[in-house]
Coordinates of C-alpha atoms in Angstrom, one line a residue:
Chain A
X1448 CA 268.4 82.5 97.7
X1449 CA 271.0 81.0 100.0
X1450 CA 271.0 77.3 100.6
X1451 CA 270.8 75.9 104.1
X1452 CA 274.3 76.7 105.4
X1453 CA 275.5 73.1 105.8
X1454 CA 279.2 74.0 105.7
X1455 CA 279.1 76.3 108.7
X1456 CA 280.9 75.3 111.8
X1457 CA 278.3 76.3 114.4
X1458 CA 279.6 77.6 117.7
X1459 CA 279.3 75.9 121.1
X1460 CA 276.3 77.8 122.3
X1461 CA 274.4 77.2 119.1
X1462 CA 275.0 73.5 119.4
X1463 CA 274.0 73.6 123.1
X1464 CA 270.6 74.7 121.9
X1465 CA 270.1 73.0 118.6
X1466 CA 272.2 69.9 118.2
X1467 CA 270.4 66.6 118.3
X1468 CA 266.9 67.8 117.7
X1469 CA 265.1 68.8 114.5
X1470 CA 261.5 70.0 115.0
X1471 CA 259.2 67.1 114.6
X1472 CA 257.6 66.6 111.2
X1473 CA 254.1 66.2 112.5
X1474 CA 253.7 68.5 115.5
X1475 CA 256.6 70.9 114.9
X1476 CA 257.3 70.8 118.6
X1477 CA 260.2 73.3 119.3
X1478 CA 261.3 71.9 122.7
X1479 CA 262.5 68.3 122.7
X1480 CA 259.4 66.3 123.6
X1481 CA 259.4 63.8 126.4
X1482 CA 258.8 60.4 124.7
X1483 CA 257.6 58.7 127.9
X1484 CA 257.2 55.3 126.2
X1485 CA 258.7 51.9 126.7
X1486 CA 258.2 50.7 123.1
X1487 CA 257.6 51.7 119.5
X1488 CA 255.2 50.2 116.9
X1489 CA 257.1 48.7 114.0
X1490 CA 256.5 49.7 110.4
X1491 CA 256.2 46.1 109.2
X1492 CA 257.4 42.6 110.2
X1493 CA 260.2 42.9 107.6
X1494 CA 261.2 46.3 109.1
X1495 CA 261.1 44.8 112.7
X1496 CA 263.3 41.9 111.6
X1497 CA 265.9 44.3 110.1
X1498 CA 265.7 46.6 113.1
X1499 CA 266.5 43.8 115.5
X1500 CA 269.3 42.7 113.2
X1501 CA 270.7 46.3 113.5
X1502 CA 270.3 46.8 109.7
X1503 CA 267.9 49.8 110.3
X1504 CA 268.5 52.9 112.4
X1505 CA 265.3 53.0 114.5
X1506 CA 263.7 52.8 117.9
X1507 CA 263.6 49.4 119.4
X1508 CA 262.8 49.6 123.1
X1509 CA 263.6 52.3 125.6
X1510 CA 266.0 50.1 127.5
X1511 CA 268.1 50.4 124.2
X1512 CA 267.1 53.8 122.8
X1513 CA 264.6 56.5 123.1
X1514 CA 264.1 59.7 121.1
X1515 CA 264.3 62.1 124.0
X1516 CA 267.4 60.3 125.3
X1517 CA 268.9 60.3 121.8
X1518 CA 268.5 64.1 121.6
X1519 CA 270.5 64.4 124.8
X1520 CA 273.1 62.0 123.5
X1521 CA 273.6 63.7 120.1
X1522 CA 273.7 67.1 121.7
X1523 CA 276.5 66.3 124.2
X1524 CA 278.3 64.3 121.5
X1525 CA 278.2 67.4 119.4
X1526 CA 279.5 69.6 122.2
X1527 CA 282.5 67.3 122.8
X1528 CA 282.9 66.7 119.0
X1529 CA 282.5 62.9 119.3
X1530 CA 281.1 60.4 116.9
X1531 CA 278.1 59.8 119.2
X1532 CA 277.1 59.1 122.7
X1533 CA 275.3 56.5 124.9
X1534 CA 273.4 57.8 127.9
X1535 CA 273.3 55.7 131.1
X1536 CA 271.3 55.7 134.4
X1537 CA 274.2 57.4 136.3
X1538 CA 277.8 58.4 136.0
X1539 CA 278.8 55.1 137.8
X1540 CA 276.8 53.2 135.1
X1541 CA 278.7 55.2 132.4
X1542 CA 282.0 53.9 133.8
X1543 CA 280.7 50.3 134.2
X1544 CA 279.2 50.2 130.7
X1545 CA 282.4 51.5 129.2
X1546 CA 284.5 48.9 131.0
X1547 CA 282.1 46.0 130.4
X1548 CA 282.1 46.9 126.7
X1549 CA 285.9 47.0 126.4
X1550 CA 287.0 44.4 128.9
X1551 CA 287.0 40.7 129.4
X1552 CA 287.9 38.6 132.6
X1553 CA 291.7 38.7 133.0
X1554 CA 292.0 42.2 131.5
X1555 CA 293.6 45.1 133.4
X1556 CA 293.1 48.9 133.6
X1557 CA 295.6 51.5 134.7
X1558 CA 294.0 54.4 136.4
X1559 CA 295.0 57.7 138.0
X1560 CA 294.9 57.4 141.8
X1561 CA 293.3 60.8 142.0
X1562 CA 289.8 59.5 141.5
X1563 CA 286.3 60.0 143.0
X1564 CA 286.1 57.5 145.8
X1565 CA 283.1 55.8 144.4
X1566 CA 285.0 55.2 141.1
X1567 CA 287.9 53.7 143.0
X1568 CA 285.6 51.3 144.9
X1569 CA 283.9 50.2 141.7
X1570 CA 287.3 49.6 140.1
X1571 CA 288.7 47.7 143.0
X1572 CA 285.8 45.7 144.3
X1573 CA 283.2 45.4 141.6
X1574 CA 285.8 44.8 138.9
X1575 CA 287.3 42.0 141.0
X1576 CA 284.0 40.1 140.7
X1577 CA 284.3 40.5 136.9
X1578 CA 287.9 39.2 136.9
X1579 CA 289.3 42.7 136.0
X1580 CA 292.2 44.2 137.8
X1581 CA 292.8 48.0 138.2
X1582 CA 296.2 49.5 139.0
X1583 CA 296.4 53.0 140.4
X1584 CA 299.2 55.4 139.7
X1585 CA 300.2 59.0 140.5
X1586 CA 298.7 60.8 137.4
X1587 CA 301.8 63.1 137.2
X1588 CA 304.3 60.3 137.1
X1589 CA 304.5 59.0 133.5
X1590 CA 307.1 56.5 134.5
X1591 CA 304.6 55.0 136.9
X1592 CA 301.9 54.9 134.1
X1593 CA 304.4 53.0 131.8
X1594 CA 305.5 50.7 134.6
X1595 CA 301.9 49.7 135.4
X1596 CA 301.0 48.9 131.7
X1597 CA 301.5 45.3 130.7
X1598 CA 300.3 42.9 128.0
X1599 CA 296.9 42.6 129.8
X1600 CA 296.3 46.3 129.9
X1601 CA 293.2 47.3 127.8
X1602 CA 292.5 50.9 129.0
X1603 CA 293.9 53.9 130.7
X1604 CA 291.6 56.0 132.9
X1605 CA 291.8 59.4 134.5
X1606 CA 289.7 62.4 135.5
X1607 CA 290.2 65.8 133.8
X1608 CA 290.3 67.4 137.2
X1609 CA 291.0 65.0 140.1
X1610 CA 290.0 65.6 143.6
X1611 CA 290.7 66.4 146.4
X1612 CA 294.1 67.4 145.0
X1613 CA 292.7 69.6 142.2
X1614 CA 295.0 67.8 139.8
X1615 CA 294.7 68.4 136.1
X1616 CA 295.8 65.4 133.9
X1617 CA 298.0 65.8 130.8
X1618 CA 295.4 64.4 128.4
X1619 CA 297.4 64.5 125.2
X1620 CA 300.5 62.9 126.7
X1621 CA 298.4 60.2 128.3
X1622 CA 296.5 59.6 125.0
X1623 CA 299.8 59.1 123.1
X1624 CA 300.9 56.6 125.8
X1625 CA 297.5 54.8 125.5
X1626 CA 297.6 54.6 121.7
X1627 CA 301.2 53.2 121.7
X1628 CA 299.9 50.4 123.9
X1629 CA 296.7 49.8 121.7
X1630 CA 294.5 51.0 124.6
X1631 CA 291.8 53.7 124.5
X1632 CA 292.2 56.6 126.9
X1633 CA 289.1 57.1 129.0
X1634 CA 288.6 60.5 130.6
X1635 CA 286.0 61.3 133.3
X1636 CA 285.2 64.9 132.2
X1637 CA 282.5 65.5 134.9
X1638 CA 284.2 68.3 136.7
X1639 CA 285.3 70.2 133.6
X1640 CA 282.0 69.7 131.6
X1641 CA 281.9 69.8 127.8
X1642 CA 282.3 73.6 127.9
X1643 CA 285.5 73.9 129.9
X1644 CA 287.3 70.9 128.3
X1645 CA 286.8 68.7 125.3
X1646 CA 289.0 65.7 126.0
X1647 CA 288.4 64.1 122.6
X1648 CA 290.0 67.1 120.9
X1649 CA 293.1 66.5 123.0
X1650 CA 293.4 62.9 121.9
X1651 CA 291.3 61.0 124.5
X1652 CA 289.2 58.3 122.9
X1653 CA 286.3 58.1 125.3
X1654 CA 284.9 60.8 127.6
X1655 CA 282.3 60.1 130.2
X1656 CA 280.3 62.1 132.6
X1657 CA 278.2 62.0 135.7
X1658 CA 275.6 64.2 134.0
X1659 CA 274.1 64.5 137.5
X1660 CA 276.6 67.3 138.2
X1661 CA 277.1 70.4 136.1
X1662 CA 275.5 69.0 132.9
X1663 CA 272.1 68.8 134.5
X1664 CA 273.3 71.5 136.8
X1665 CA 270.3 71.8 139.1
X1666 CA 270.7 68.8 141.4
X1667 CA 267.5 67.1 140.3
X1668 CA 268.4 64.1 138.1
X1669 CA 270.8 61.3 138.2
X1670 CA 272.3 60.4 134.9
X1671 CA 275.5 59.6 133.0
X1672 CA 276.8 59.6 129.4
X1673 CA 279.6 58.1 127.4
X1674 CA 281.0 59.9 124.4
X1675 CA 283.4 58.3 121.9
X1676 CA 285.7 59.9 119.4
X1677 CA 285.3 57.4 116.6
X1678 CA 289.1 57.7 116.1
X1679 CA 290.4 54.7 118.0
X1680 CA 291.6 51.8 115.7
X1681 CA 289.8 48.8 117.3
X1682 CA 290.9 46.5 114.5
X1683 CA 293.2 44.6 116.9
X1684 CA 291.2 45.2 120.0
X1685 CA 289.5 41.9 120.9
X1686 CA 286.1 42.8 122.3
X1687 CA 285.2 45.3 119.6
X1688 CA 286.9 43.6 116.7
X1689 CA 286.1 39.9 117.3
X1690 CA 282.8 38.2 116.4
X1691 CA 280.3 38.8 119.2
X1692 CA 278.5 35.6 120.4
X1693 CA 275.6 37.7 121.8
X1694 CA 274.9 39.2 118.4
X1695 CA 275.1 36.4 115.9
X1696 CA 278.9 36.7 115.7
X1697 CA 278.6 40.3 114.5
X1698 CA 282.0 42.1 114.3
X1699 CA 281.1 45.5 115.6
X1700 CA 284.2 47.4 114.4
X1701 CA 284.1 45.7 110.9
X1702 CA 280.4 46.4 110.4
X1703 CA 279.9 49.8 112.1
X1704 CA 283.4 51.3 111.8
X1705 CA 283.7 54.5 113.8
X1706 CA 280.4 53.7 115.5
X1707 CA 281.5 50.2 116.5
X1708 CA 282.2 50.8 120.2
X1709 CA 279.1 52.9 120.7
X1710 CA 276.9 50.3 119.0
X1711 CA 278.2 47.5 121.1
X1712 CA 277.9 49.6 124.3
X1713 CA 274.3 50.3 123.5
X1714 CA 272.9 47.1 122.0
X1715 CA 274.9 44.7 124.2
X1716 CA 276.1 46.3 127.4
X1717 CA 273.2 48.8 128.1
X1718 CA 270.7 46.3 126.8
X1719 CA 272.0 43.5 129.1
X1720 CA 272.7 45.5 132.2
X1721 CA 269.5 47.6 132.0
X1722 CA 271.4 50.7 132.8
X1723 CA 269.5 53.1 130.5
X1724 CA 268.7 56.7 131.3
X1725 CA 265.0 57.5 131.8
X1726 CA 263.5 59.8 129.1
X1727 CA 262.3 62.2 131.8
X1728 CA 265.8 62.6 133.2
X1729 CA 267.1 63.0 129.7
X1730 CA 264.7 65.9 129.2
X1731 CA 265.9 67.5 132.4
X1732 CA 269.5 67.0 131.5
X1733 CA 268.8 68.6 128.1
X1734 CA 267.4 71.7 129.9
X1735 CA 270.8 71.8 131.7
X1736 CA 272.8 71.6 128.5
X1737 CA 270.9 74.5 127.0
X1738 CA 272.4 76.9 129.5
X1739 CA 275.7 75.1 130.2
X1740 CA 278.2 77.7 129.0
X1741 CA 276.5 80.6 130.7
X1742 CA 276.3 78.7 134.0
X1743 CA 279.8 77.4 133.8
X1744 CA 281.2 80.9 133.2
X1745 CA 279.5 82.0 136.4
X1746 CA 280.5 78.9 138.4
X1747 CA 284.1 79.5 137.4
X1748 CA 283.9 83.3 138.2
X1749 CA 282.5 82.6 141.7
X1750 CA 285.0 79.8 142.3
X1751 CA 287.9 81.9 141.4
X1752 CA 286.8 84.7 143.7
X1753 CA 286.3 82.3 146.6
X1754 CA 289.6 80.5 146.0
X1755 CA 291.4 83.8 146.1
X1756 CA 289.6 84.9 149.2
X1757 CA 290.3 81.7 151.0
X1758 CA 294.0 81.7 150.0
X1759 CA 294.4 85.0 151.9
X1760 CA 292.6 83.9 155.1
X1761 CA 294.8 83.2 158.1
X1762 CA 292.6 80.2 159.1
X1763 CA 293.2 78.5 155.8
X1764 CA 296.2 76.2 155.4
X1765 CA 295.9 75.6 151.6
X1766 CA 293.5 75.9 148.7
X1767 CA 293.7 73.2 146.0
X1768 CA 292.2 75.0 143.1
X1769 CA 294.1 74.8 139.8
X1770 CA 292.8 78.2 138.8
X1771 CA 295.2 79.7 141.3
X1772 CA 298.8 80.6 140.3
X1773 CA 299.9 78.8 143.4
X1774 CA 298.6 75.5 142.2
X1775 CA 301.2 73.0 140.8
X1776 CA 298.5 72.2 138.2
X1777 CA 298.0 75.8 137.0
X1778 CA 299.9 75.4 133.8
X1779 CA 298.0 72.2 132.9
X1780 CA 294.7 74.0 133.8
X1781 CA 295.5 76.9 131.4
X1782 CA 296.2 74.4 128.6
X1783 CA 293.2 72.0 129.1
X1784 CA 290.6 74.3 130.7
X1785 CA 291.4 77.8 129.4
X1786 CA 288.1 79.1 130.5
X1787 CA 288.7 77.9 134.1
X1788 CA 289.1 74.6 135.9
X1789 CA 285.6 74.1 137.1
X1790 CA 284.1 75.0 140.5
X1791 CA 284.8 72.1 142.8
X1792 CA 287.8 72.3 145.0
X1793 CA 289.1 71.6 148.5
X1794 CA 290.8 73.7 151.1
X1795 CA 292.3 72.9 154.5
X1796 CA 291.6 74.5 157.9
X1797 CA 294.5 75.3 160.1
X1798 CA 294.7 74.9 163.9
X1799 CA 295.3 72.5 166.7
X1800 CA 292.0 70.6 166.1
X1801 CA 291.3 70.7 162.4
X1802 CA 288.7 68.0 162.6
X1803 CA 286.7 69.9 165.2
X1804 CA 287.3 73.1 163.2
X1805 CA 285.8 71.5 160.2
X1806 CA 282.7 70.4 162.1
X1807 CA 282.2 73.9 163.5
X1808 CA 282.8 75.5 160.1
X1809 CA 280.0 73.4 158.5
X1810 CA 277.6 74.2 161.4
X1811 CA 278.2 77.9 161.0
X1812 CA 277.4 78.1 157.3
X1813 CA 274.1 79.6 156.2
X1814 CA 274.1 79.4 152.4
X1815 CA 276.3 76.5 151.5
X1816 CA 274.3 73.2 151.7
X1817 CA 275.9 70.4 153.6
X1818 CA 275.4 67.3 151.4
X1819 CA 277.2 64.7 149.3
X1820 CA 277.0 66.0 145.8
X1821 CA 278.7 68.5 143.5
X1822 CA 277.7 70.5 140.5
X1823 CA 274.4 71.9 141.7
X1824 CA 273.4 75.5 140.9
X1825 CA 273.5 76.0 144.7
X1826 CA 276.7 76.1 146.6
X1827 CA 277.6 72.8 148.4
X1828 CA 280.0 71.8 151.1
X1829 CA 281.2 68.7 152.8
X1830 CA 283.8 67.9 155.5
X1831 CA 284.9 64.3 154.7
X1832 CA 286.6 63.8 158.2
X1833 CA 283.2 64.2 160.0
X1834 CA 281.0 62.5 157.3
X1835 CA 282.1 60.2 154.6
X1836 CA 285.4 59.3 156.2
X1837 CA 284.5 59.8 159.9
X1838 CA 285.5 56.2 160.9
X1839 CA 289.1 56.8 159.8
X1840 CA 291.8 58.0 162.2
X1841 CA 293.8 61.1 161.3
X1842 CA 296.6 58.9 160.0
X1843 CA 294.3 56.8 157.9
X1844 CA 292.7 60.0 156.5
X1845 CA 296.1 61.3 155.4
X1846 CA 296.9 58.0 153.8
X1847 CA 293.7 58.3 151.7
X1848 CA 294.6 61.8 150.5
X1849 CA 292.3 63.6 152.9
X1850 CA 293.4 65.6 155.9
X1851 CA 291.3 66.1 159.0
X1852 CA 290.7 69.8 158.3
X1853 CA 289.8 69.4 154.6
X1854 CA 286.7 71.0 153.3
X1855 CA 285.3 70.4 149.8
X1856 CA 283.3 73.1 148.1
X1857 CA 281.1 73.1 145.0
X1858 CA 280.6 76.7 144.1
X1859 CA 277.1 77.6 142.9
X1860 CA 275.6 80.5 141.1
X1861 CA 274.6 82.7 144.1
X1862 CA 275.6 86.3 144.4
X1863 CA 279.4 86.2 144.8
X1864 CA 279.4 88.6 147.8
X1865 CA 276.8 86.5 149.6
X1866 CA 279.0 83.4 149.3
X1867 CA 282.0 85.3 150.5
X1868 CA 280.0 86.6 153.4
X1869 CA 278.9 83.1 154.4
X1870 CA 282.4 81.7 154.3
X1871 CA 283.8 84.6 156.2
X1872 CA 281.3 84.4 159.0
X1873 CA 281.9 80.6 159.3
X1874 CA 285.6 81.0 159.3
X1875 CA 285.3 83.5 162.1
X1876 CA 283.2 81.1 164.1
X1877 CA 285.6 78.2 164.2
Chain B
X62 CA 291.0 72.5 117.5
X63 CA 288.1 74.8 116.9
X64 CA 284.4 74.1 117.1
X65 CA 284.2 71.8 114.2
X66 CA 280.9 70.0 114.4
X67 CA 278.5 72.4 112.7
X68 CA 276.1 71.0 110.2
X69 CA 277.8 68.4 108.1
X70 CA 280.1 67.8 110.9
X71 CA 282.8 65.5 109.8
X72 CA 282.0 62.3 111.5
X73 CA 284.9 60.7 109.8
X74 CA 287.4 62.6 111.8
X75 CA 289.6 59.5 111.6
X76 CA 289.4 60.0 107.9
X77 CA 292.1 59.1 105.4
X78 CA 291.4 62.4 103.6
X79 CA 292.9 65.8 104.0
X80 CA 290.6 68.8 104.6
X81 CA 291.0 69.8 100.9
X82 CA 290.2 66.2 99.7
X83 CA 287.2 66.1 102.1
X84 CA 285.9 69.3 100.5
X85 CA 285.8 67.5 97.2
X86 CA 285.0 63.9 98.0
X87 CA 282.8 64.3 101.0
X88 CA 281.0 67.6 100.2
X89 CA 277.6 67.5 101.9
X90 CA 275.8 68.9 98.9
X91 CA 277.2 66.2 96.7
X92 CA 276.3 63.5 99.2
X93 CA 272.8 64.7 99.7
X94 CA 272.2 65.2 96.0
X95 CA 273.4 61.7 95.3
X96 CA 271.1 60.3 98.0
X97 CA 268.3 62.3 96.6
X98 CA 268.4 61.0 93.0
X99 CA 269.9 57.5 93.4
X100 CA 267.4 54.9 92.4
X101 CA 269.8 52.1 91.5
X102 CA 273.1 51.3 93.3
X103 CA 275.5 48.6 92.0
X104 CA 277.4 47.2 95.0
X105 CA 280.7 45.8 94.1
X106 CA 281.9 43.3 96.7
X107 CA 278.4 42.8 98.3
X108 CA 278.9 39.8 100.6
X109 CA 276.6 36.8 100.8
X110 CA 277.0 36.9 104.6
X111 CA 274.3 38.6 106.6
X112 CA 276.7 40.0 109.3
X113 CA 279.0 41.8 106.9
X114 CA 278.9 45.6 106.5
X115 CA 278.0 45.4 102.8
X116 CA 275.0 43.2 103.6
X117 CA 273.8 45.8 106.2
X118 CA 274.1 48.6 103.7
X119 CA 272.3 46.7 100.9
X120 CA 269.5 45.7 103.2
X121 CA 269.1 49.3 104.3
X122 CA 269.1 50.8 100.8
X123 CA 266.6 48.2 99.6
X124 CA 264.3 49.2 102.5
X125 CA 264.4 52.7 101.2
X126 CA 263.1 51.7 97.8
X127 CA 266.5 51.8 96.1
X128 CA 267.2 49.1 93.5
X129 CA 270.4 47.3 94.6
X130 CA 272.4 45.4 92.0
X131 CA 275.0 43.0 93.5
X132 CA 278.3 42.6 91.8
X133 CA 280.0 39.4 93.0
X134 CA 282.2 36.9 91.0
X135 CA 280.4 33.7 92.2
X136 CA 277.1 34.3 93.9
X137 CA 273.8 33.8 92.1
X138 CA 271.3 35.9 94.1
X139 CA 271.9 38.1 97.1
X140 CA 269.0 39.6 99.1
X141 CA 266.8 38.3 96.4
X142 CA 268.5 40.3 93.6
X143 CA 270.2 38.8 90.6
X144 CA 274.0 39.0 90.9
X145 CA 276.3 40.1 88.0
X146 CA 280.0 39.0 87.9
X147 CA 281.2 42.5 86.9
X148 CA 279.8 46.0 86.5
X149 CA 280.0 45.7 82.7
X150 CA 277.5 42.7 82.8
X151 CA 274.7 44.8 84.3
X152 CA 272.1 45.3 81.6
X153 CA 270.2 48.2 83.2
X154 CA 271.1 51.8 84.1
X155 CA 273.2 52.3 87.3
X156 CA 273.1 55.6 89.2
X157 CA 275.7 54.9 91.8
X158 CA 278.6 52.4 91.9
X159 CA 279.3 51.6 95.5
X160 CA 282.6 49.8 96.3
X161 CA 283.3 47.3 99.1
X162 CA 286.7 46.2 97.8
X163 CA 290.3 47.1 98.8
X164 CA 291.4 50.6 97.7
X165 CA 294.1 49.3 95.4
X166 CA 291.5 47.6 93.2
X167 CA 289.4 50.7 92.7
X168 CA 290.9 52.1 89.5
X169 CA 289.5 49.1 87.6
X170 CA 286.0 49.6 89.0
X171 CA 286.3 53.4 88.2
X172 CA 287.0 52.6 84.5
X173 CA 284.1 50.2 84.4
X174 CA 281.8 52.7 86.1
X175 CA 282.7 55.2 83.4
X176 CA 282.0 52.5 80.7
X177 CA 278.5 51.8 82.0
X178 CA 277.6 55.6 82.3
X179 CA 277.1 55.6 86.1
X180 CA 276.6 59.0 87.7
X181 CA 278.5 58.6 91.0
X182 CA 281.5 56.5 92.0
X183 CA 281.2 56.0 95.8
X184 CA 284.0 54.3 97.9
X185 CA 282.9 53.1 101.3
X186 CA 284.3 54.1 104.7
X187 CA 288.0 53.4 104.9
X188 CA 288.6 53.4 101.1
X189 CA 290.5 56.0 99.2
X190 CA 292.3 56.0 95.8
X191 CA 293.2 59.1 94.0
X192 CA 293.9 57.3 90.7
X193 CA 290.4 55.9 90.7
X194 CA 289.0 59.3 91.5
X195 CA 290.8 60.8 88.6
X196 CA 289.6 58.1 86.2
X197 CA 286.0 58.4 87.4
X198 CA 286.2 62.2 87.4
X199 CA 287.6 62.4 83.8
X200 CA 284.7 60.1 82.8
X201 CA 282.2 62.7 84.1
X202 CA 281.3 60.9 87.4
X203 CA 281.0 62.5 90.8
X204 CA 283.3 60.8 93.3
X205 CA 282.7 60.2 97.0
X206 CA 285.3 58.5 99.1
X207 CA 285.7 57.2 102.7
X208 CA 282.0 57.5 103.6
X209 CA 279.4 54.9 104.3
X210 CA 276.3 55.3 102.1
X211 CA 274.1 53.9 104.8
X212 CA 275.4 56.3 107.5
X213 CA 275.0 59.2 105.1
X214 CA 271.5 58.3 104.3
X215 CA 270.7 57.9 108.1
X216 CA 272.4 61.2 108.8
X217 CA 270.2 63.1 106.3
X218 CA 266.9 61.3 106.7
X219 CA 267.3 61.8 110.5
X220 CA 267.1 58.1 111.5
X221 CA 270.8 57.9 112.6
X222 CA 270.0 60.2 115.5
X223 CA 267.7 57.5 117.0
X224 CA 271.0 55.8 118.1
X225 CA 272.6 58.9 119.6
X226 CA 275.1 59.4 116.8
X227 CA 276.4 62.9 116.0
X228 CA 274.8 63.6 112.6
X229 CA 276.0 67.2 112.6
X230 CA 272.7 68.2 111.0
X231 CA 271.6 71.4 112.7
X232 CA 268.5 73.3 111.5
X233 CA 265.5 75.1 113.0
X234 CA 263.3 74.0 110.0
X235 CA 260.5 71.5 110.7
X236 CA 261.4 68.0 109.4
X237 CA 259.5 66.8 106.4
X238 CA 258.2 63.3 106.1
X239 CA 259.9 61.5 103.3
X240 CA 262.5 64.1 102.8
X241 CA 266.2 64.5 103.5
X242 CA 266.2 67.2 106.2
X243 CA 266.4 70.8 105.2
X244 CA 266.9 70.0 101.5
X245 CA 263.9 70.9 99.5
X246 CA 265.0 69.3 96.2
X247 CA 265.3 65.8 97.7
X248 CA 262.5 63.4 98.1
X249 CA 262.9 60.1 99.8
X250 CA 260.3 57.5 99.9
X251 CA 259.6 55.6 103.1
X252 CA 261.7 57.9 105.2
X253 CA 261.2 57.5 108.9
X254 CA 261.4 61.0 110.1

């Protein structure tokens, strides 16, 4: 009789469905149950004391850990081949928890300037309140990265696929630069998802997600997650190596080794900021993960067809999708996202009044939903110049990397021909 | 890199060991067999300080009903257990010798582990010494290196997943109370799963 095959390297789809959950010993529940509880009865006073001292692996309080959330965490950690993961209440919280775990007042971060606007705002304004300074550089310019790094730099930060430029970052080169400066490289992998890119396998040390997007995939739950490789040497990295005054002078790296960062993020930062994921949202995000590869293949297929269609339309000035051969990031996309560089991209409308054309285009659409999100199963659209950035002049728009006729699409899972029909009739109406 | 994290995913991907060495010194079957039968573990270098890794490990093993035998040159009692200055001073049978000392010291402990008829010579996370492995192996001991005995226990009894760590354990079999997951020969008392 063959033994349980513990040496097999299971494939991505198998892990999508099975990692992080063994059917429960008592009920045998096949689906991951929703543990909608705040707290957990301790085995004994002795056990409780050891649990609070982190000497036991166990459930403490849902603000710190929860079995449903833990299944989500282990599953996504397995998909990106990390040592583990910590889920958070949102993608913004994932960033903040990561940075608050790593940084102290006076520390600095060097980040790509091709970032989600909310991230940039957090890095500039909220970090300032914490005494942390962020510098932003052109992600393609490695001289600029090096020039911005100094003795206070504690982390490098970039997005796998940046918007609205559709830029793909050279992760392995950036990871080498980070390591040579004793910094972890943090990659926001939201747009690529664990299926299209595994940043840790390219040398990044921390990968994080707004799980709200393609991971959940159905536009119903806000959530975030931090995955860590377990490969960064924190022995000379102050916050993780030094005794922690908030945990009886515990040295997280010395005691937990490859789990040091993750333990500190969970039992200090998430504990103290209250930025935990709700178990119900964790359950919904798990449902998303179970079909991730199948959905992403279709998202990419639809995105590719639409990008090619738009590129040939006379009303379209440009299409910033790295899946297109015309993109300056095509080579990097093939290297880091060989199955396709996601399904969120921007394009520009041509004409004398591109801002007005953008407004008319949005009004004419029937299937694309006009809203501020990406990564839904449904196709989404937004025209920054008439919504999020409407207060800016044309010149100010261009300075912030957005042109008046720029439209951002998040391509969903609808029938490809129907999406092409909707875009075509809207382009004819402007 | 391929899809690596199947069952027994190698969590120690920062490991000091080559793939061939891992296959010998971190073999999942060996690790689980060891966890299954170990009823006494001598811990060389167990600290008297409650925030040191060795203290965490000893507390954890004790809670699982495993007899821990501290080996420390000066201390008298640690975690309520009588301390012995060297492995050779221990008057009772030892199943596993677990090392929390620098790698270069390990050949000495390997020879002593052979002398006291221990069954497994286990070097903690971050430790690797081929000479020590050869000595222990020639003496009939199984050798595990660069793994934490607490993490491995937590991986296979399922409790490590409560903290969102990637255990690499993947099975459709129902968990069994008091047993290392999907391993029928192994019985663990006071397991939390």
